[in-house]
Amino acid sequence: MRLLVDCSHAYRAPAQRGIDRVVTQVLAYAPAVCAHRGVPFEAVAWAEDGSFRIVPPATAQRNVERLEEVKLRTVRALERARLPLVRRILRGPYRLLARSRAAMRLRTRQKLRFGPGDMLFCPDATWVLPDSYVDSLRAARADGVRIVPLFYDLIPLSFPEHVSAEHATTFRRWLDTLLEVSEYGLAISRTTGSAVEEHARSLGIELDVFTAYLGADFDAASEGAPDVRDELRTIMARDSYLVVGALEPRKNQELVYRTFELLWERGSEAGLCFAGVVTPLAEPLLQELKESPHWGSRLFVVEGADDEELAFCYANAAALVAPSLAEGFDLPVVEALHHALPVFASRTPVHEEISGESVTYFDPQRPEELAELLSRFERNGSPRRDGQFAWLSWEESVRRMVELLLDYPSDHAARDL
């Protein structure tokens, strides 16, 4: 038996979004856990010919590779030149070039031959891959491979209005096929796990899904002087409020912007920084942000922040605002609490499950309520928390995942340990 970790998407688009960061942590800690248990470990990536290839874990752990650095510099240059149309035109060729480079790299890797009892753990965002990917999963299952996915959320099913129609259709097709071939599943929250089990039952599939919370720590990043771009240092020097996550409708960043419009009208000098990649669905919001009189002085969007830069932001921001309408977990909330940063979070089932009474909640549909909470926060000068919030480290989180993979719990009560 071997534990095989599928990093097919992270291999193609290294560590730019939340799921890729999870894969990075799995690849960092799982080999040692497997070695302690005497179980062979391999990182694998799906190739366009339908095979899985063995890849060095480090190839899917790079924060930002050369091509990504060129892309980010180009994006910033186009923003300064106020040429958003050119940016959109270049998005397609960039993605094609990235896919082509990944395909060429994979062709040089050794093909994986599945063996008896092999377990294929799928923690990656593989719904973005071609449909032939799930055909390869079917073939692997037919060869006796045990397939265990890590489920993040069912947002494209539960809130299709917040994603493109194409994304909703693709995700549903990927999910339904994955449920058919899965031995069981892991989920990053009880909320997500329950939703997956319910959807599986609607398809006539009985599937056990066990909870494996994500971890949070930045100890390594905090050693020595952090490598942080000057732009972020300037933004954080004014105690800006921080919103972390890809800019997209279901993340509800528009509500935060409306909130700060109210605050600025009332005389607040607070800054607001959105840290995350800008998705195509967020282009209208980005354009509105750029037309604000506060753009570049109190209002900022920063793309491509790595773990070290995020840690710096958590340590220096006034507070984190987590406005999402729906999440599977919302790692930035845990990361901020880990750094004793005050958090204002939308009242959703996942936020309440993860954060309990450690955050201040607001109605995600009412900017006036959030504005009042932030005004009160500024007047009272509430201090940072005393660090009593405790959470799993990434090493502990990955160990829990591997234990669930290697020791299938027969008792349903074990799923939420």
Coordinates of N, CA, C and O in Angstrom, one line a residue, residues 52-163:
F52 N -1.2 9.1 -14.5 CA -0.7 9.9 -13.4 C 0.8 9.7 -13.4 O 1.3 8.7 -13.6
R53 N 1.5 10.9 -13.1 CA 2.9 10.9 -13.1 C 3.4 11.2 -11.7 O 2.8 11.9 -11.0
I54 N 4.6 10.5 -11.3 CA 5.2 10.8 -10.0 C 6.0 12.1 -10.1 O 6.8 12.2 -11.0
V55 N 5.7 13.0 -9.2 CA 6.4 14.3 -9.2 C 7.1 14.5 -7.9 O 6.6 14.1 -6.8
P56 N 8.2 15.2 -7.8 CA 8.8 15.6 -6.5 C 7.8 16.6 -5.8 O 7.3 17.5 -6.5
P57 N 7.5 16.4 -4.5 CA 6.6 17.3 -3.8 C 7.0 18.8 -4.0 O 6.1 19.6 -4.1
A58 N 8.3 19.1 -4.1 CA 8.7 20.5 -4.2 C 8.2 21.2 -5.4 O 8.0 22.4 -5.5
T59 N 7.9 20.4 -6.5 CA 7.4 21.0 -7.7 C 6.0 21.6 -7.6 O 5.6 22.4 -8.5
A60 N 5.3 21.2 -6.6 CA 3.9 21.7 -6.4 C 3.9 22.5 -5.1 O 2.8 22.8 -4.6
Q61 N 5.0 22.9 -4.6 CA 5.1 23.7 -3.4 C 5.6 25.1 -3.6 O 5.6 25.9 -2.6
R62 N 6.1 25.4 -4.8 CA 6.7 26.7 -5.0 C 5.6 27.8 -4.8 O 4.5 27.7 -5.3
N63 N 5.9 28.9 -4.1 CA 5.0 29.9 -3.9 C 4.6 30.7 -5.2 O 3.4 30.8 -5.5
V64 N 5.6 31.2 -5.9 CA 5.3 31.9 -7.1 C 6.5 31.5 -8.1 O 7.6 31.9 -7.8
E65 N 6.2 30.8 -9.1 CA 7.2 30.5 -10.0 C 7.5 31.6 -11.0 O 6.8 32.7 -11.0
R66 N 8.5 31.5 -11.8 CA 8.9 32.6 -12.7 C 7.8 33.2 -13.5 O 7.6 34.4 -13.6
L67 N 7.0 32.3 -14.2 CA 5.9 32.7 -15.0 C 4.9 33.5 -14.2 O 4.4 34.5 -14.7
E68 N 4.6 33.1 -13.0 CA 3.7 33.9 -12.1 C 4.3 35.2 -11.8 O 3.5 36.2 -11.7
E69 N 5.6 35.3 -11.5 CA 6.2 36.6 -11.2 C 6.0 37.6 -12.4 O 5.7 38.7 -12.2
V70 N 6.3 37.1 -13.6 CA 6.1 37.9 -14.8 C 4.7 38.3 -14.9 O 4.4 39.5 -15.2
K71 N 3.7 37.4 -14.7 CA 2.3 37.8 -14.8 C 2.0 38.9 -13.8 O 1.3 39.9 -14.2
L72 N 2.4 38.7 -12.5 CA 2.0 39.7 -11.5 C 2.6 41.1 -11.8 O 2.0 42.1 -11.7
R73 N 3.9 41.1 -12.3 CA 4.5 42.4 -12.7 C 3.7 43.0 -13.8 O 3.5 44.2 -13.9
T74 N 3.3 42.2 -14.8 CA 2.5 42.7 -15.9 C 1.2 43.3 -15.5 O 0.8 44.3 -15.9
V75 N 0.5 42.5 -14.6 CA -0.8 43.0 -14.1 C -0.6 44.4 -13.4 O -1.4 45.3 -13.6
R76 N 0.4 44.5 -12.6 CA 0.6 45.8 -11.9 C 0.9 46.9 -12.8 O 0.4 48.0 -12.7
A77 N 1.7 46.6 -13.9 CA 2.0 47.6 -14.9 C 0.8 48.1 -15.6 O 0.6 49.3 -15.9
L78 N -0.1 47.1 -16.0 CA -1.3 47.5 -16.7 C -2.3 48.3 -15.8 O -3.0 49.1 -16.3
E79 N -2.3 47.9 -14.5 CA -3.1 48.7 -13.6 C -2.7 50.1 -13.5 O -3.5 51.1 -13.5
R80 N -1.3 50.3 -13.4 CA -0.8 51.7 -13.3 C -1.1 52.5 -14.6 O -1.4 53.7 -14.5
A81 N -1.1 51.7 -15.7 CA -1.4 52.4 -17.0 C -2.9 52.5 -17.3 O -3.3 53.0 -18.4
R82 N -3.7 52.0 -16.4 CA -5.2 52.0 -16.6 C -5.6 51.3 -17.9 O -6.3 51.9 -18.7
L83 N -5.1 50.1 -18.1 CA -5.4 49.3 -19.3 C -6.0 48.0 -18.9 O -5.5 46.9 -19.2
P84 N -7.2 48.0 -18.2 CA -7.8 46.7 -17.8 C -8.2 45.8 -19.0 O -8.2 44.6 -18.9
L85 N -8.6 46.4 -20.1 CA -9.0 45.6 -21.3 C -7.8 44.7 -21.8 O -7.9 43.6 -22.1
V86 N -6.6 45.3 -21.8 CA -5.4 44.6 -22.3 C -5.1 43.4 -21.3 O -4.8 42.3 -21.7
R87 N -5.4 43.7 -20.0 CA -5.2 42.6 -19.0 C -6.1 41.5 -19.3 O -5.7 40.3 -19.2
R88 N -7.4 41.8 -19.6 CA -8.3 40.7 -19.9 C -7.9 39.9 -21.1 O -8.1 38.7 -21.2
I89 N -7.4 40.6 -22.1 CA -7.1 40.0 -23.4 C -5.9 39.1 -23.2 O -5.8 38.0 -23.8
L90 N -4.9 39.4 -22.3 CA -3.8 38.6 -22.1 C -4.0 37.4 -21.2 O -3.2 36.5 -21.2
R91 N -5.2 37.4 -20.5 CA -5.4 36.3 -19.5 C -5.5 35.0 -20.2 O -4.9 34.0 -19.8
G92 N -6.1 34.9 -21.4 CA -6.2 33.6 -22.1 C -4.9 33.1 -22.6 O -4.5 31.9 -22.3
P93 N -4.1 33.9 -23.3 CA -2.7 33.4 -23.7 C -1.9 33.0 -22.5 O -1.1 32.0 -22.6
Y94 N -2.0 33.7 -21.4 CA -1.1 33.4 -20.2 C -1.5 32.0 -19.7 O -0.7 31.1 -19.5
R95 N -2.9 31.7 -19.6 CA -3.3 30.4 -19.1 C -2.9 29.3 -20.1 O -2.5 28.2 -19.6
L96 N -3.0 29.5 -21.4 CA -2.6 28.5 -22.3 C -1.1 28.2 -22.2 O -0.7 27.1 -22.2
L97 N -0.3 29.3 -22.1 CA 1.1 29.1 -21.9 C 1.4 28.3 -20.6 O 2.3 27.4 -20.7
A98 N 0.8 28.6 -19.5 CA 1.0 27.9 -18.3 C 0.6 26.4 -18.4 O 1.4 25.6 -17.9
R99 N -0.5 26.2 -19.1 CA -0.9 24.7 -19.2 C 0.1 24.0 -20.1 O 0.4 22.8 -19.8
S100 N 0.6 24.7 -21.1 CA 1.5 24.0 -22.1 C 2.8 23.7 -21.4 O 3.4 22.6 -21.5
R101 N 3.3 24.6 -20.5 CA 4.5 24.4 -19.8 C 4.4 23.2 -18.8 O 5.2 22.4 -18.7
A102 N 3.2 23.2 -18.1 CA 3.0 22.1 -17.2 C 2.9 20.7 -17.9 O 3.4 19.7 -17.4
A103 N 2.2 20.7 -19.1 CA 2.1 19.5 -19.8 C 3.5 19.0 -20.2 O 3.8 17.8 -20.2
M104 N 4.4 19.9 -20.7 CA 5.7 19.5 -21.1 C 6.5 19.0 -19.9 O 7.2 18.0 -20.1
R105 N 6.4 19.6 -18.8 CA 7.1 19.1 -17.6 C 6.6 17.7 -17.2 O 7.4 16.9 -16.8
L106 N 5.3 17.5 -17.3 CA 4.8 16.2 -16.8 C 5.2 15.1 -17.8 O 5.4 13.9 -17.3
R107 N 5.4 15.4 -19.0 CA 5.8 14.3 -20.0 C 7.2 13.7 -19.6 O 7.5 12.6 -20.0
T108 N 8.0 14.5 -18.9 CA 9.3 14.0 -18.5 C 9.3 13.2 -17.2 O 10.3 12.6 -16.8
R109 N 8.1 13.1 -16.5 CA 8.0 12.4 -15.2 C 7.6 10.9 -15.4 O 7.0 10.6 -16.4
Q110 N 8.0 10.1 -14.5 CA 7.8 8.7 -14.5 C 6.3 8.4 -14.4 O 5.6 9.0 -13.5
K111 N 5.8 7.5 -15.2 CA 4.4 7.1 -15.1 C 4.1 6.3 -13.9 O 5.0 5.5 -13.5
L112 N 3.0 6.5 -13.2 CA 2.7 5.8 -12.0 C 2.0 4.5 -12.4 O 1.1 4.5 -13.2
R113 N 2.4 3.4 -11.8 CA 1.7 2.1 -12.0 C 1.0 1.8 -10.6 O 1.7 1.6 -9.6
F114 N -0.3 1.8 -10.6 CA -1.0 1.5 -9.4 C -0.7 0.1 -8.9 O -0.6 -0.8 -9.7
G115 N -0.7 -0.1 -7.6 CA -0.5 -1.4 -7.0 C -1.6 -1.7 -6.0 O -2.5 -0.9 -5.7
P116 N -1.6 -2.9 -5.5 CA -2.7 -3.4 -4.6 C -2.8 -2.5 -3.4 O -1.8 -2.2 -2.7
G117 N -4.0 -2.1 -3.0 CA -4.2 -1.3 -1.8 C -3.8 0.1 -1.9 O -3.9 0.9 -0.9
D118 N -3.3 0.6 -3.0 CA -2.9 2.1 -3.1 C -4.1 3.0 -2.8 O -5.3 2.7 -3.1
M119 N -3.8 4.1 -2.1 CA -4.8 5.0 -1.8 C -4.5 6.4 -2.4 O -3.4 6.9 -2.3
L120 N -5.4 6.9 -3.2 CA -5.2 8.2 -3.9 C -6.0 9.2 -3.2 O -7.2 9.3 -3.2
F121 N -5.3 10.1 -2.5 CA -5.9 11.2 -1.7 C -5.9 12.4 -2.6 O -4.9 12.8 -3.3
C122 N -7.1 13.0 -2.8 CA -7.3 14.1 -3.7 C -7.7 15.4 -3.0 O -8.9 15.7 -2.8
P123 N -6.7 16.2 -2.5 CA -7.0 17.4 -1.8 C -7.0 18.7 -2.7 O -7.1 19.8 -2.2
D124 N -6.9 18.5 -4.0 CA -6.6 19.6 -4.9 C -7.9 20.0 -5.6 O -8.9 19.4 -5.6
A125 N -7.8 21.2 -6.3 CA -9.0 21.8 -7.0 C -9.1 21.2 -8.4 O -9.0 21.9 -9.4
T126 N -9.4 19.9 -8.5 CA -9.3 19.2 -9.7 C -10.5 19.4 -10.6 O -10.5 18.9 -11.7
W127 N -11.5 20.1 -10.1 CA -12.7 20.3 -11.0 C -12.4 21.2 -12.2 O -13.1 21.3 -13.1
V128 N -11.2 21.9 -12.1 CA -10.8 22.8 -13.2 C -10.1 22.0 -14.3 O -9.9 22.6 -15.4
L129 N -9.8 20.7 -14.1 CA -9.2 19.9 -15.1 C -10.2 19.4 -16.1 O -11.4 19.4 -15.9
P130 N -9.7 19.0 -17.3 CA -10.6 18.4 -18.3 C -11.4 17.3 -17.8 O -11.0 16.6 -16.8
D131 N -12.6 17.0 -18.5 CA -13.4 15.9 -18.1 C -12.7 14.5 -18.1 O -13.1 13.6 -17.3
S132 N -11.7 14.4 -18.9 CA -10.9 13.1 -19.0 C -10.2 12.8 -17.7 O -9.8 11.7 -17.4
Y133 N -10.0 13.8 -16.8 CA -9.4 13.6 -15.5 C -10.3 12.6 -14.7 O -9.8 11.6 -14.1
V134 N -11.6 12.8 -14.6 CA -12.4 11.9 -13.9 C -12.5 10.5 -14.5 O -12.8 9.5 -13.8
D135 N -12.3 10.5 -15.9 CA -12.3 9.2 -16.5 C -11.1 8.4 -16.0 O -11.1 7.2 -15.8
S136 N -10.0 9.1 -15.7 CA -8.8 8.4 -15.2 C -9.0 8.0 -13.8 O -8.5 6.9 -13.3
L137 N -9.8 8.7 -13.0 CA -10.2 8.2 -11.7 C -11.0 7.0 -11.7 O -10.8 6.0 -10.9
R138 N -12.0 6.9 -12.7 CA -12.8 5.7 -12.9 C -11.9 4.5 -13.2 O -12.0 3.4 -12.6
A139 N -10.9 4.7 -14.0 CA -10.0 3.6 -14.4 C -9.1 3.2 -13.2 O -8.9 2.0 -13.0
A140 N -8.7 4.2 -12.4 CA -7.9 3.8 -11.2 C -8.8 3.0 -10.2 O -8.3 2.1 -9.6
R141 N -10.0 3.4 -10.0 CA -10.9 2.7 -9.1 C -11.1 1.3 -9.6 O -11.2 0.3 -8.8
A142 N -11.3 1.1 -10.9 CA -11.4 -0.2 -11.5 C -10.2 -1.1 -11.2 O -10.3 -2.3 -11.2
D143 N -9.0 -0.5 -11.1 CA -7.8 -1.2 -10.8 C -7.6 -1.5 -9.3 O -6.6 -2.0 -8.9
G144 N -8.6 -1.1 -8.5 CA -8.6 -1.4 -7.1 C -8.0 -0.2 -6.2 O -7.8 -0.4 -5.0
V145 N -7.8 0.9 -6.8 CA -7.3 2.1 -6.0 C -8.4 2.6 -5.2 O -9.5 2.8 -5.7
R146 N -8.1 2.9 -3.9 CA -9.1 3.6 -3.1 C -8.9 5.1 -3.2 O -7.8 5.6 -2.9
I147 N -10.0 5.7 -3.6 CA -9.9 7.2 -3.8 C -10.6 7.9 -2.7 O -11.8 7.6 -2.4
V148 N -9.9 8.9 -2.1 CA -10.5 9.6 -1.0 C -10.3 11.1 -1.3 O -9.2 11.6 -1.2
P149 N -11.4 11.9 -1.6 CA -11.2 13.3 -1.8 C -11.3 14.1 -0.5 O -11.8 13.6 0.5
L150 N -10.7 15.3 -0.6 CA -10.9 16.3 0.5 C -11.9 17.4 -0.1 O -11.6 18.0 -1.0
F151 N -13.1 17.5 0.6 CA -14.1 18.4 0.1 C -14.0 19.7 0.9 O -13.9 19.8 2.1
Y152 N -14.0 20.8 0.1 CA -13.8 22.2 0.7 C -15.2 22.8 0.9 O -15.4 23.5 1.9
D153 N -16.0 22.8 -0.1 CA -17.4 23.3 0.0 C -18.2 22.9 -1.2 O -17.7 22.3 -2.2
L154 N -19.5 23.1 -1.1 CA -20.4 22.9 -2.3 C -21.0 24.2 -2.8 O -22.2 24.2 -3.2
I155 N -20.3 25.2 -2.7 CA -20.9 26.6 -3.0 C -21.4 26.6 -4.5 O -22.5 27.2 -4.7
P156 N -20.7 26.0 -5.5 CA -21.3 26.1 -6.8 C -22.7 25.4 -6.9 O -23.5 25.8 -7.8
L157 N -23.0 24.5 -6.0 CA -24.3 23.9 -6.0 C -25.3 24.7 -5.1 O -26.4 24.9 -5.5
S158 N -24.8 25.1 -4.0 CA -25.7 25.8 -3.0 C -26.0 27.2 -3.3 O -27.0 27.8 -3.1
F159 N -25.0 27.9 -4.0 CA -25.1 29.3 -4.3 C -24.7 29.5 -5.8 O -23.7 30.2 -6.0
P160 N -25.4 28.9 -6.7 CA -24.9 29.0 -8.1 C -24.9 30.4 -8.7 O -24.2 30.7 -9.6
E161 N -25.7 31.3 -8.0 CA -25.7 32.7 -8.5 C -24.4 33.4 -8.2 O -24.2 34.5 -8.8
H162 N -23.5 32.8 -7.4 CA -22.3 33.5 -7.1 C -21.1 33.0 -8.0 O -20.0 33.4 -7.7
V163 N -21.4 32.1 -8.9 CA -20.4 31.6 -9.8 C -20.9 31.6 -11.2 O -22.1 31.9 -11.4

